[in-house]
């Protein structure tokens, strides 16, 4: 990494689910980040409208500078419960309850890799061809951002569990029962796997050194 670049690291969990209504939701529940602990959601409706739900302007600015959205909403947002068992997600726009089941075979393999190695950008680059083959639509490294603010990102997956049930609403309309995450949401270079699940991750974002993390 050159002197004109900086890296931000985020540790947490990502839940990706589809619904009978056609709405697909990706929730990030972050426990250790340069912006503190927070949760957010990326929502794509059945018509393809992409919405970011962020708890603060700083979080919204960071995520919107890294991914693609048609609409950005800054509103109180919280995730509570246990990432490995049950999620309760609440905001002005989204109400989502998730039941999390057993660890998948892939999750068992991921847990065998030490966290410092699994989250390292060099390891993510090495595993990218495997991830694209095993998990449709998933990539562990990629280029994102804009021409004025180009960024690179690496996803280090540390564990994986299935989501077994969900309920909730988006903009007061019922989401319906749990379904595969199809078609794949179009937020960035990588997508959540088609099978609804929770992935524990260490994510690294690289941006220009003069890009402020806080406004």
mmCIF file with all atom_site columns, C-alpha atoms in Angstrom:
data_model
loop_
_atom_site.group_PDB
_atom_site.id
_atom_site.type_symbol
_atom_site.label_atom_id
_atom_site.label_alt_id
_atom_site.label_comp_id
_atom_site.label_asym_id
_atom_site.label_entity_id
_atom_site.label_seq_id
_atom_site.pdbx_PDB_ins_code
_atom_site.Cartn_x
_atom_site.Cartn_y
_atom_site.Cartn_z
_atom_site.occupancy
_atom_site.B_iso_or_equiv
_atom_site.pdbx_formal_charge
_atom_site.auth_seq_id
_atom_site.auth_comp_id
_atom_site.auth_asym_id
_atom_site.auth_atom_id
_atom_site.pdbx_PDB_model_num
ATOM 1   C CA . UNK A 1 1   ? 0.000   0.000   0.000   1.00 0.00 ? 1   UNK A CA 1
ATOM 2   C CA . UNK A 1 2   ? 1.428   3.369   -1.026  1.00 0.00 ? 2   UNK A CA 1
ATOM 3   C CA . UNK A 1 3   ? 1.755   6.442   1.172   1.00 0.00 ? 3   UNK A CA 1
ATOM 4   C CA . UNK A 1 4   ? -1.180  8.014   -0.654  1.00 0.00 ? 4   UNK A CA 1
ATOM 5   C CA . UNK A 1 5   ? -3.540  5.223   0.471   1.00 0.00 ? 5   UNK A CA 1
ATOM 6   C CA . UNK A 1 6   ? -5.235  4.305   3.763   1.00 0.00 ? 6   UNK A CA 1
ATOM 7   C CA . UNK A 1 7   ? -7.062  1.193   4.977   1.00 0.00 ? 7   UNK A CA 1
ATOM 8   C CA . UNK A 1 8   ? -10.078 0.793   7.243   1.00 0.00 ? 8   UNK A CA 1
ATOM 9   C CA . UNK A 1 9   ? -10.933 -2.550  8.893   1.00 0.00 ? 9   UNK A CA 1
ATOM 10  C CA . UNK A 1 10  ? -14.409 -3.714  9.922   1.00 0.00 ? 10  UNK A CA 1
ATOM 11  C CA . UNK A 1 11  ? -15.192 -6.804  12.031  1.00 0.00 ? 11  UNK A CA 1
ATOM 12  C CA . UNK A 1 12  ? -18.731 -8.101  12.311  1.00 0.00 ? 12  UNK A CA 1
ATOM 13  C CA . UNK A 1 13  ? -21.459 -10.211 10.722  1.00 0.00 ? 13  UNK A CA 1
ATOM 14  C CA . UNK A 1 14  ? -23.409 -9.936  7.480   1.00 0.00 ? 14  UNK A CA 1
ATOM 15  C CA . UNK A 1 15  ? -26.858 -11.491 7.062   1.00 0.00 ? 15  UNK A CA 1
ATOM 16  C CA . UNK A 1 16  ? -28.300 -11.939 3.570   1.00 0.00 ? 16  UNK A CA 1
ATOM 17  C CA . UNK A 1 17  ? -31.906 -13.016 3.007   1.00 0.00 ? 17  UNK A CA 1
ATOM 18  C CA . UNK A 1 18  ? -34.498 -13.098 0.264   1.00 0.00 ? 18  UNK A CA 1
ATOM 19  C CA . UNK A 1 19  ? -38.254 -12.948 0.782   1.00 0.00 ? 19  UNK A CA 1
ATOM 20  C CA . UNK A 1 20  ? -41.504 -14.051 -0.817  1.00 0.00 ? 20  UNK A CA 1
ATOM 21  C CA . UNK A 1 21  ? -42.229 -10.391 -1.641  1.00 0.00 ? 21  UNK A CA 1
ATOM 22  C CA . UNK A 1 22  ? -39.116 -10.211 -3.808  1.00 0.00 ? 22  UNK A CA 1
ATOM 23  C CA . UNK A 1 23  ? -37.335 -7.827  -1.427  1.00 0.00 ? 23  UNK A CA 1
ATOM 24  C CA . UNK A 1 24  ? -33.750 -8.840  -0.679  1.00 0.00 ? 24  UNK A CA 1
ATOM 25  C CA . UNK A 1 25  ? -31.968 -7.548  2.414   1.00 0.00 ? 25  UNK A CA 1
ATOM 26  C CA . UNK A 1 26  ? -28.313 -7.509  3.442   1.00 0.00 ? 26  UNK A CA 1
ATOM 27  C CA . UNK A 1 27  ? -27.738 -6.419  7.046   1.00 0.00 ? 27  UNK A CA 1
ATOM 28  C CA . UNK A 1 28  ? -24.323 -5.551  8.418   1.00 0.00 ? 28  UNK A CA 1
ATOM 29  C CA . UNK A 1 29  ? -23.903 -5.884  12.187  1.00 0.00 ? 29  UNK A CA 1
ATOM 30  C CA . UNK A 1 30  ? -20.495 -4.399  12.948  1.00 0.00 ? 30  UNK A CA 1
ATOM 31  C CA . UNK A 1 31  ? -18.829 -4.769  16.341  1.00 0.00 ? 31  UNK A CA 1
ATOM 32  C CA . UNK A 1 32  ? -15.364 -3.284  15.784  1.00 0.00 ? 32  UNK A CA 1
ATOM 33  C CA . UNK A 1 33  ? -14.820 -0.514  13.217  1.00 0.00 ? 33  UNK A CA 1
ATOM 34  C CA . UNK A 1 34  ? -13.157 2.918   12.954  1.00 0.00 ? 34  UNK A CA 1
ATOM 35  C CA . UNK A 1 35  ? -16.686 4.355   13.317  1.00 0.00 ? 35  UNK A CA 1
ATOM 36  C CA . UNK A 1 36  ? -17.495 2.321   16.415  1.00 0.00 ? 36  UNK A CA 1
ATOM 37  C CA . UNK A 1 37  ? -20.139 -0.397  16.558  1.00 0.00 ? 37  UNK A CA 1
ATOM 38  C CA . UNK A 1 38  ? -23.189 0.025   14.328  1.00 0.00 ? 38  UNK A CA 1
ATOM 39  C CA . UNK A 1 39  ? -25.642 -1.796  12.070  1.00 0.00 ? 39  UNK A CA 1
ATOM 40  C CA . UNK A 1 40  ? -26.917 -0.936  8.596   1.00 0.00 ? 40  UNK A CA 1
ATOM 41  C CA . UNK A 1 41  ? -28.921 -2.500  5.790   1.00 0.00 ? 41  UNK A CA 1
ATOM 42  C CA . UNK A 1 42  ? -28.869 -2.607  2.016   1.00 0.00 ? 42  UNK A CA 1
ATOM 43  C CA . UNK A 1 43  ? -32.302 -3.320  0.554   1.00 0.00 ? 43  UNK A CA 1
ATOM 44  C CA . UNK A 1 44  ? -33.243 -4.083  -3.037  1.00 0.00 ? 44  UNK A CA 1
ATOM 45  C CA . UNK A 1 45  ? -36.953 -4.165  -3.834  1.00 0.00 ? 45  UNK A CA 1
ATOM 46  C CA . UNK A 1 46  ? -38.670 -6.508  -6.273  1.00 0.00 ? 46  UNK A CA 1
ATOM 47  C CA . UNK A 1 47  ? -38.509 -3.691  -8.850  1.00 0.00 ? 47  UNK A CA 1
ATOM 48  C CA . UNK A 1 48  ? -34.757 -3.295  -8.439  1.00 0.00 ? 48  UNK A CA 1
ATOM 49  C CA . UNK A 1 49  ? -34.759 -0.100  -6.355  1.00 0.00 ? 49  UNK A CA 1
ATOM 50  C CA . UNK A 1 50  ? -31.664 -0.123  -4.117  1.00 0.00 ? 50  UNK A CA 1
ATOM 51  C CA . UNK A 1 51  ? -31.901 1.567   -0.721  1.00 0.00 ? 51  UNK A CA 1
ATOM 52  C CA . UNK A 1 52  ? -29.230 2.139   1.912   1.00 0.00 ? 52  UNK A CA 1
ATOM 53  C CA . UNK A 1 53  ? -30.380 2.409   5.533   1.00 0.00 ? 53  UNK A CA 1
ATOM 54  C CA . UNK A 1 54  ? -27.638 3.928   7.718   1.00 0.00 ? 54  UNK A CA 1
ATOM 55  C CA . UNK A 1 55  ? -27.652 5.102   11.347  1.00 0.00 ? 55  UNK A CA 1
ATOM 56  C CA . UNK A 1 56  ? -25.453 8.217   10.904  1.00 0.00 ? 56  UNK A CA 1
ATOM 57  C CA . UNK A 1 57  ? -24.268 10.515  8.118   1.00 0.00 ? 57  UNK A CA 1
ATOM 58  C CA . UNK A 1 58  ? -20.692 9.211   8.538   1.00 0.00 ? 58  UNK A CA 1
ATOM 59  C CA . UNK A 1 59  ? -21.787 5.600   8.054   1.00 0.00 ? 59  UNK A CA 1
ATOM 60  C CA . UNK A 1 60  ? -23.960 6.600   5.091   1.00 0.00 ? 60  UNK A CA 1
ATOM 61  C CA . UNK A 1 61  ? -21.073 8.498   3.494   1.00 0.00 ? 61  UNK A CA 1
ATOM 62  C CA . UNK A 1 62  ? -18.688 5.563   3.898   1.00 0.00 ? 62  UNK A CA 1
ATOM 63  C CA . UNK A 1 63  ? -21.057 2.915   2.524   1.00 0.00 ? 63  UNK A CA 1
ATOM 64  C CA . UNK A 1 64  ? -22.425 5.083   -0.299  1.00 0.00 ? 64  UNK A CA 1
ATOM 65  C CA . UNK A 1 65  ? -18.846 5.823   -1.358  1.00 0.00 ? 65  UNK A CA 1
ATOM 66  C CA . UNK A 1 66  ? -18.157 2.097   -1.622  1.00 0.00 ? 66  UNK A CA 1
ATOM 67  C CA . UNK A 1 67  ? -21.411 0.630   -3.010  1.00 0.00 ? 67  UNK A CA 1
ATOM 68  C CA . UNK A 1 68  ? -24.188 1.667   -5.407  1.00 0.00 ? 68  UNK A CA 1
ATOM 69  C CA . UNK A 1 69  ? -27.669 2.854   -4.361  1.00 0.00 ? 69  UNK A CA 1
ATOM 70  C CA . UNK A 1 70  ? -30.666 4.634   -5.812  1.00 0.00 ? 70  UNK A CA 1
ATOM 71  C CA . UNK A 1 71  ? -31.706 6.063   -2.437  1.00 0.00 ? 71  UNK A CA 1
ATOM 72  C CA . UNK A 1 72  ? -29.968 6.747   0.882   1.00 0.00 ? 72  UNK A CA 1
ATOM 73  C CA . UNK A 1 73  ? -31.844 7.035   4.182   1.00 0.00 ? 73  UNK A CA 1
ATOM 74  C CA . UNK A 1 74  ? -30.216 8.101   7.447   1.00 0.00 ? 74  UNK A CA 1
ATOM 75  C CA . UNK A 1 75  ? -32.393 6.924   10.329  1.00 0.00 ? 75  UNK A CA 1
ATOM 76  C CA . UNK A 1 76  ? -32.106 5.303   13.756  1.00 0.00 ? 76  UNK A CA 1
ATOM 77  C CA . UNK A 1 77  ? -30.993 1.725   13.149  1.00 0.00 ? 77  UNK A CA 1
ATOM 78  C CA . UNK A 1 78  ? -30.282 -1.103  15.594  1.00 0.00 ? 78  UNK A CA 1
ATOM 79  C CA . UNK A 1 79  ? -29.543 -4.824  15.544  1.00 0.00 ? 79  UNK A CA 1
ATOM 80  C CA . UNK A 1 80  ? -29.910 -6.781  18.780  1.00 0.00 ? 80  UNK A CA 1
ATOM 81  C CA . UNK A 1 81  ? -29.877 -10.425 19.834  1.00 0.00 ? 81  UNK A CA 1
ATOM 82  C CA . UNK A 1 82  ? -27.132 -12.968 19.144  1.00 0.00 ? 82  UNK A CA 1
ATOM 83  C CA . UNK A 1 83  ? -25.470 -12.980 15.679  1.00 0.00 ? 83  UNK A CA 1
ATOM 84  C CA . UNK A 1 84  ? -25.160 -16.766 15.804  1.00 0.00 ? 84  UNK A CA 1
ATOM 85  C CA . UNK A 1 85  ? -28.761 -17.448 16.879  1.00 0.00 ? 85  UNK A CA 1
ATOM 86  C CA . UNK A 1 86  ? -31.269 -14.629 16.479  1.00 0.00 ? 86  UNK A CA 1
ATOM 87  C CA . UNK A 1 87  ? -31.356 -11.148 14.929  1.00 0.00 ? 87  UNK A CA 1
ATOM 88  C CA . UNK A 1 88  ? -33.813 -8.368  15.761  1.00 0.00 ? 88  UNK A CA 1
ATOM 89  C CA . UNK A 1 89  ? -33.326 -5.473  13.314  1.00 0.00 ? 89  UNK A CA 1
ATOM 90  C CA . UNK A 1 90  ? -35.265 -2.244  13.752  1.00 0.00 ? 90  UNK A CA 1
ATOM 91  C CA . UNK A 1 91  ? -35.294 1.099   11.909  1.00 0.00 ? 91  UNK A CA 1
ATOM 92  C CA . UNK A 1 92  ? -37.902 3.555   10.662  1.00 0.00 ? 92  UNK A CA 1
ATOM 93  C CA . UNK A 1 93  ? -38.039 1.669   7.341   1.00 0.00 ? 93  UNK A CA 1
ATOM 94  C CA . UNK A 1 94  ? -37.158 -1.918  8.200   1.00 0.00 ? 94  UNK A CA 1
ATOM 95  C CA . UNK A 1 95  ? -38.326 -4.468  10.759  1.00 0.00 ? 95  UNK A CA 1
ATOM 96  C CA . UNK A 1 96  ? -36.607 -7.827  10.417  1.00 0.00 ? 96  UNK A CA 1
ATOM 97  C CA . UNK A 1 97  ? -36.424 -10.892 12.658  1.00 0.00 ? 97  UNK A CA 1
ATOM 98  C CA . UNK A 1 98  ? -34.089 -13.733 11.723  1.00 0.00 ? 98  UNK A CA 1
ATOM 99  C CA . UNK A 1 99  ? -33.620 -17.212 13.160  1.00 0.00 ? 99  UNK A CA 1
ATOM 100 C CA . UNK A 1 100 ? -30.115 -18.596 12.631  1.00 0.00 ? 100 UNK A CA 1
ATOM 101 C CA . UNK A 1 101 ? -29.414 -22.321 12.440  1.00 0.00 ? 101 UNK A CA 1
ATOM 102 C CA . UNK A 1 102 ? -26.392 -24.565 12.496  1.00 0.00 ? 102 UNK A CA 1
ATOM 103 C CA . UNK A 1 103 ? -22.972 -23.861 11.066  1.00 0.00 ? 103 UNK A CA 1
ATOM 104 C CA . UNK A 1 104 ? -22.612 -24.965 7.444   1.00 0.00 ? 104 UNK A CA 1
ATOM 105 C CA . UNK A 1 105 ? -19.818 -27.278 6.222   1.00 0.00 ? 105 UNK A CA 1
ATOM 106 C CA . UNK A 1 106 ? -18.231 -24.197 4.635   1.00 0.00 ? 106 UNK A CA 1
ATOM 107 C CA . UNK A 1 107 ? -18.458 -22.436 7.982   1.00 0.00 ? 107 UNK A CA 1
ATOM 108 C CA . UNK A 1 108 ? -16.545 -25.268 9.631   1.00 0.00 ? 108 UNK A CA 1
ATOM 109 C CA . UNK A 1 109 ? -13.796 -24.942 7.030   1.00 0.00 ? 109 UNK A CA 1
ATOM 110 C CA . UNK A 1 110 ? -13.642 -21.167 7.459   1.00 0.00 ? 110 UNK A CA 1
ATOM 111 C CA . UNK A 1 111 ? -13.284 -21.480 11.233  1.00 0.00 ? 111 UNK A CA 1
ATOM 112 C CA . UNK A 1 112 ? -10.196 -23.628 10.737  1.00 0.00 ? 112 UNK A CA 1
ATOM 113 C CA . UNK A 1 113 ? -8.309  -20.652 9.285   1.00 0.00 ? 113 UNK A CA 1
ATOM 114 C CA . UNK A 1 114 ? -6.802  -18.302 11.925  1.00 0.00 ? 114 UNK A CA 1
ATOM 115 C CA . UNK A 1 115 ? -8.597  -14.942 11.962  1.00 0.00 ? 115 UNK A CA 1
ATOM 116 C CA . UNK A 1 116 ? -5.479  -12.803 11.286  1.00 0.00 ? 116 UNK A CA 1
ATOM 117 C CA . UNK A 1 117 ? -4.780  -14.863 8.162   1.00 0.00 ? 117 UNK A CA 1
ATOM 118 C CA . UNK A 1 118 ? -8.400  -15.156 6.988   1.00 0.00 ? 118 UNK A CA 1
ATOM 119 C CA . UNK A 1 119 ? -8.884  -11.396 7.201   1.00 0.00 ? 119 UNK A CA 1
ATOM 120 C CA . UNK A 1 120 ? -5.625  -10.418 5.520   1.00 0.00 ? 120 UNK A CA 1
ATOM 121 C CA . UNK A 1 121 ? -6.011  -8.798  2.068   1.00 0.00 ? 121 UNK A CA 1
ATOM 122 C CA . UNK A 1 122 ? -3.370  -11.107 0.592   1.00 0.00 ? 122 UNK A CA 1
ATOM 123 C CA . UNK A 1 123 ? -5.321  -14.183 1.733   1.00 0.00 ? 123 UNK A CA 1
ATOM 124 C CA . UNK A 1 124 ? -8.589  -12.730 0.384   1.00 0.00 ? 124 UNK A CA 1
ATOM 125 C CA . UNK A 1 125 ? -6.905  -12.224 -2.991  1.00 0.00 ? 125 UNK A CA 1
ATOM 126 C CA . UNK A 1 126 ? -5.682  -15.825 -2.927  1.00 0.00 ? 126 UNK A CA 1
ATOM 127 C CA . UNK A 1 127 ? -9.137  -17.261 -2.103  1.00 0.00 ? 127 UNK A CA 1
ATOM 128 C CA . UNK A 1 128 ? -11.076 -15.102 -4.584  1.00 0.00 ? 128 UNK A CA 1
ATOM 129 C CA . UNK A 1 129 ? -11.004 -17.653 -7.467  1.00 0.00 ? 129 UNK A CA 1
ATOM 130 C CA . UNK A 1 130 ? -12.245 -20.368 -5.086  1.00 0.00 ? 130 UNK A CA 1
ATOM 131 C CA . UNK A 1 131 ? -15.048 -18.184 -3.695  1.00 0.00 ? 131 UNK A CA 1
ATOM 132 C CA . UNK A 1 132 ? -16.301 -17.338 -7.181  1.00 0.00 ? 132 UNK A CA 1
ATOM 133 C CA . UNK A 1 133 ? -16.421 -21.040 -8.034  1.00 0.00 ? 133 UNK A CA 1
ATOM 134 C CA . UNK A 1 134 ? -18.028 -22.331 -4.828  1.00 0.00 ? 134 UNK A CA 1
ATOM 135 C CA . UNK A 1 135 ? -20.448 -19.469 -4.060  1.00 0.00 ? 135 UNK A CA 1
ATOM 136 C CA . UNK A 1 136 ? -22.217 -17.975 -7.059  1.00 0.00 ? 136 UNK A CA 1
ATOM 137 C CA . UNK A 1 137 ? -21.893 -14.197 -7.209  1.00 0.00 ? 137 UNK A CA 1
ATOM 138 C CA . UNK A 1 138 ? -19.444 -13.978 -4.298  1.00 0.00 ? 138 UNK A CA 1
ATOM 139 C CA . UNK A 1 139 ? -16.022 -12.383 -4.580  1.00 0.00 ? 139 UNK A CA 1
ATOM 140 C CA . UNK A 1 140 ? -13.520 -11.774 -1.800  1.00 0.00 ? 140 UNK A CA 1
ATOM 141 C CA . UNK A 1 141 ? -11.733 -8.844  -3.421  1.00 0.00 ? 141 UNK A CA 1
ATOM 142 C CA . UNK A 1 142 ? -12.654 -6.161  -5.926  1.00 0.00 ? 142 UNK A CA 1
ATOM 143 C CA . UNK A 1 143 ? -12.465 -2.570  -7.083  1.00 0.00 ? 143 UNK A CA 1
ATOM 144 C CA . UNK A 1 144 ? -15.240 -0.209  -6.103  1.00 0.00 ? 144 UNK A CA 1
ATOM 145 C CA . UNK A 1 145 ? -15.938 3.473   -5.437  1.00 0.00 ? 145 UNK A CA 1
ATOM 146 C CA . UNK A 1 146 ? -15.905 6.151   -8.151  1.00 0.00 ? 146 UNK A CA 1
ATOM 147 C CA . UNK A 1 147 ? -13.422 7.582   -10.634 1.00 0.00 ? 147 UNK A CA 1
ATOM 148 C CA . UNK A 1 148 ? -12.813 10.487  -8.254  1.00 0.00 ? 148 UNK A CA 1
ATOM 149 C CA . UNK A 1 149 ? -12.561 8.191   -5.211  1.00 0.00 ? 149 UNK A CA 1
ATOM 150 C CA . UNK A 1 150 ? -11.442 4.710   -6.321  1.00 0.00 ? 150 UNK A CA 1
ATOM 151 C CA . UNK A 1 151 ? -11.451 2.075   -3.595  1.00 0.00 ? 151 UNK A CA 1
ATOM 152 C CA . UNK A 1 152 ? -10.456 -1.534  -3.151  1.00 0.00 ? 152 UNK A CA 1
ATOM 153 C CA . UNK A 1 153 ? -12.132 -3.982  -0.801  1.00 0.00 ? 153 UNK A CA 1
ATOM 154 C CA . UNK A 1 154 ? -11.328 -7.405  0.625   1.00 0.00 ? 154 UNK A CA 1
ATOM 155 C CA . UNK A 1 155 ? -13.798 -9.749  2.370   1.00 0.00 ? 155 UNK A CA 1
ATOM 156 C CA . UNK A 1 156 ? -12.330 -12.209 4.858   1.00 0.00 ? 156 UNK A CA 1
ATOM 157 C CA . UNK A 1 157 ? -14.996 -14.805 5.729   1.00 0.00 ? 157 UNK A CA 1
ATOM 158 C CA . UNK A 1 158 ? -14.511 -16.395 9.160   1.00 0.00 ? 158 UNK A CA 1
ATOM 159 C CA . UNK A 1 159 ? -17.695 -18.441 9.670   1.00 0.00 ? 159 UNK A CA 1
ATOM 160 C CA . UNK A 1 160 ? -21.016 -19.225 7.977   1.00 0.00 ? 160 UNK A CA 1
ATOM 161 C CA . UNK A 1 161 ? -24.433 -20.260 9.327   1.00 0.00 ? 161 UNK A CA 1
ATOM 162 C CA . UNK A 1 162 ? -27.782 -20.733 7.621   1.00 0.00 ? 162 UNK A CA 1
ATOM 163 C CA . UNK A 1 163 ? -30.762 -18.494 8.270   1.00 0.00 ? 163 UNK A CA 1
ATOM 164 C CA . UNK A 1 164 ? -33.721 -20.796 8.890   1.00 0.00 ? 164 UNK A CA 1
ATOM 165 C CA . UNK A 1 165 ? -36.634 -18.355 9.220   1.00 0.00 ? 165 UNK A CA 1
ATOM 166 C CA . UNK A 1 166 ? -37.479 -14.683 8.873   1.00 0.00 ? 166 UNK A CA 1
ATOM 167 C CA . UNK A 1 167 ? -40.331 -12.230 9.267   1.00 0.00 ? 167 UNK A CA 1
ATOM 168 C CA . UNK A 1 168 ? -40.637 -8.496  8.907   1.00 0.00 ? 168 UNK A CA 1
ATOM 169 C CA . UNK A 1 169 ? -41.680 -5.437  6.924   1.00 0.00 ? 169 UNK A CA 1
ATOM 170 C CA . UNK A 1 170 ? -40.097 -2.841  4.662   1.00 0.00 ? 170 UNK A CA 1
ATOM 171 C CA . UNK A 1 171 ? -41.872 0.510   4.358   1.00 0.00 ? 171 UNK A CA 1
ATOM 172 C CA . UNK A 1 172 ? -44.777 -1.080  6.283   1.00 0.00 ? 172 UNK A CA 1
ATOM 173 C CA . UNK A 1 173 ? -45.310 -3.799  3.660   1.00 0.00 ? 173 UNK A CA 1
ATOM 174 C CA . UNK A 1 174 ? -44.887 -7.420  4.734   1.00 0.00 ? 174 UNK A CA 1
ATOM 175 C CA . UNK A 1 175 ? -41.810 -9.203  3.424   1.00 0.00 ? 175 UNK A CA 1
ATOM 176 C CA . UNK A 1 176 ? -43.326 -12.685 3.514   1.00 0.00 ? 176 UNK A CA 1
ATOM 177 C CA . UNK A 1 177 ? -41.509 -15.941 4.142   1.00 0.00 ? 177 UNK A CA 1
ATOM 178 C CA . UNK A 1 178 ? -37.810 -16.668 3.715   1.00 0.00 ? 178 UNK A CA 1
ATOM 179 C CA . UNK A 1 179 ? -36.625 -17.303 0.153   1.00 0.00 ? 179 UNK A CA 1
ATOM 180 C CA . UNK A 1 180 ? -33.260 -17.618 -1.653  1.00 0.00 ? 180 UNK A CA 1
ATOM 181 C CA . UNK A 1 181 ? -31.461 -14.328 -2.264  1.00 0.00 ? 181 UNK A CA 1
ATOM 182 C CA . UNK A 1 182 ? -32.371 -14.207 -5.953  1.00 0.00 ? 182 UNK A CA 1
ATOM 183 C CA . UNK A 1 183 ? -31.854 -12.390 -8.179  1.00 0.00 ? 183 UNK A CA 1
ATOM 184 C CA . UNK A 1 184 ? -28.531 -11.359 -6.672  1.00 0.00 ? 184 UNK A CA 1
ATOM 185 C CA . UNK A 1 185 ? -28.652 -7.816  -5.201  1.00 0.00 ? 185 UNK A CA 1
ATOM 186 C CA . UNK A 1 186 ? -26.720 -5.220  -7.217  1.00 0.00 ? 186 UNK A CA 1
ATOM 187 C CA . UNK A 1 187 ? -24.894 -3.204  -4.588  1.00 0.00 ? 187 UNK A CA 1
ATOM 188 C CA . UNK A 1 188 ? -21.310 -3.732  -5.676  1.00 0.00 ? 188 UNK A CA 1
ATOM 189 C CA . UNK A 1 189 ? -18.701 -6.057  -7.145  1.00 0.00 ? 189 UNK A CA 1
ATOM 190 C CA . UNK A 1 190 ? -19.717 -8.914  -4.813  1.00 0.00 ? 190 UNK A CA 1
ATOM 191 C CA . UNK A 1 191 ? -23.085 -10.294 -3.783  1.00 0.00 ? 191 UNK A CA 1
ATOM 192 C CA . UNK A 1 192 ? -24.421 -12.339 -0.878  1.00 0.00 ? 192 UNK A CA 1
ATOM 193 C CA . UNK A 1 193 ? -24.730 -16.098 -1.589  1.00 0.00 ? 193 UNK A CA 1
ATOM 194 C CA . UNK A 1 194 ? -28.130 -17.339 -2.867  1.00 0.00 ? 194 UNK A CA 1
ATOM 195 C CA . UNK A 1 195 ? -28.675 -19.445 0.272   1.00 0.00 ? 195 UNK A CA 1
ATOM 196 C CA . UNK A 1 196 ? -29.864 -17.188 3.143   1.00 0.00 ? 196 UNK A CA 1
ATOM 197 C CA . UNK A 1 197 ? -27.201 -17.077 5.819   1.00 0.00 ? 197 UNK A CA 1
ATOM 198 C CA . UNK A 1 198 ? -25.035 -15.191 8.278   1.00 0.00 ? 198 UNK A CA 1
ATOM 199 C CA . UNK A 1 199 ? -21.315 -14.787 7.607   1.00 0.00 ? 199 UNK A CA 1
ATOM 200 C CA . UNK A 1 200 ? -18.817 -13.567 10.165  1.00 0.00 ? 200 UNK A CA 1
ATOM 201 C CA . UNK A 1 201 ? -16.403 -11.307 8.314   1.00 0.00 ? 201 UNK A CA 1
ATOM 202 C CA . UNK A 1 202 ? -13.351 -9.108  8.543   1.00 0.00 ? 202 UNK A CA 1
ATOM 203 C CA . UNK A 1 203 ? -13.613 -6.507  5.786   1.00 0.00 ? 203 UNK A CA 1
ATOM 204 C CA . UNK A 1 204 ? -10.851 -4.141  4.677   1.00 0.00 ? 204 UNK A CA 1
ATOM 205 C CA . UNK A 1 205 ? -11.516 -1.043  2.561   1.00 0.00 ? 205 UNK A CA 1
ATOM 206 C CA . UNK A 1 206 ? -8.657  0.884   0.957   1.00 0.00 ? 206 UNK A CA 1
ATOM 207 C CA . UNK A 1 207 ? -9.172  4.489   -0.137  1.00 0.00 ? 207 UNK A CA 1
ATOM 208 C CA . UNK A 1 208 ? -7.143  7.588   -0.924  1.00 0.00 ? 208 UNK A CA 1
ATOM 209 C CA . UNK A 1 209 ? -5.258  8.971   2.079   1.00 0.00 ? 209 UNK A CA 1
ATOM 210 C CA . UNK A 1 210 ? -7.059  12.303  1.790   1.00 0.00 ? 210 UNK A CA 1
ATOM 211 C CA . UNK A 1 211 ? -10.551 10.771  2.039   1.00 0.00 ? 211 UNK A CA 1
ATOM 212 C CA . UNK A 1 212 ? -11.929 11.518  5.542   1.00 0.00 ? 212 UNK A CA 1
ATOM 213 C CA . UNK A 1 213 ? -13.705 8.712   7.377   1.00 0.00 ? 213 UNK A CA 1
ATOM 214 C CA . UNK A 1 214 ? -15.735 11.226  9.352   1.00 0.00 ? 214 UNK A CA 1
ATOM 215 C CA . UNK A 1 215 ? -17.451 14.260  7.902   1.00 0.00 ? 215 UNK A CA 1
#
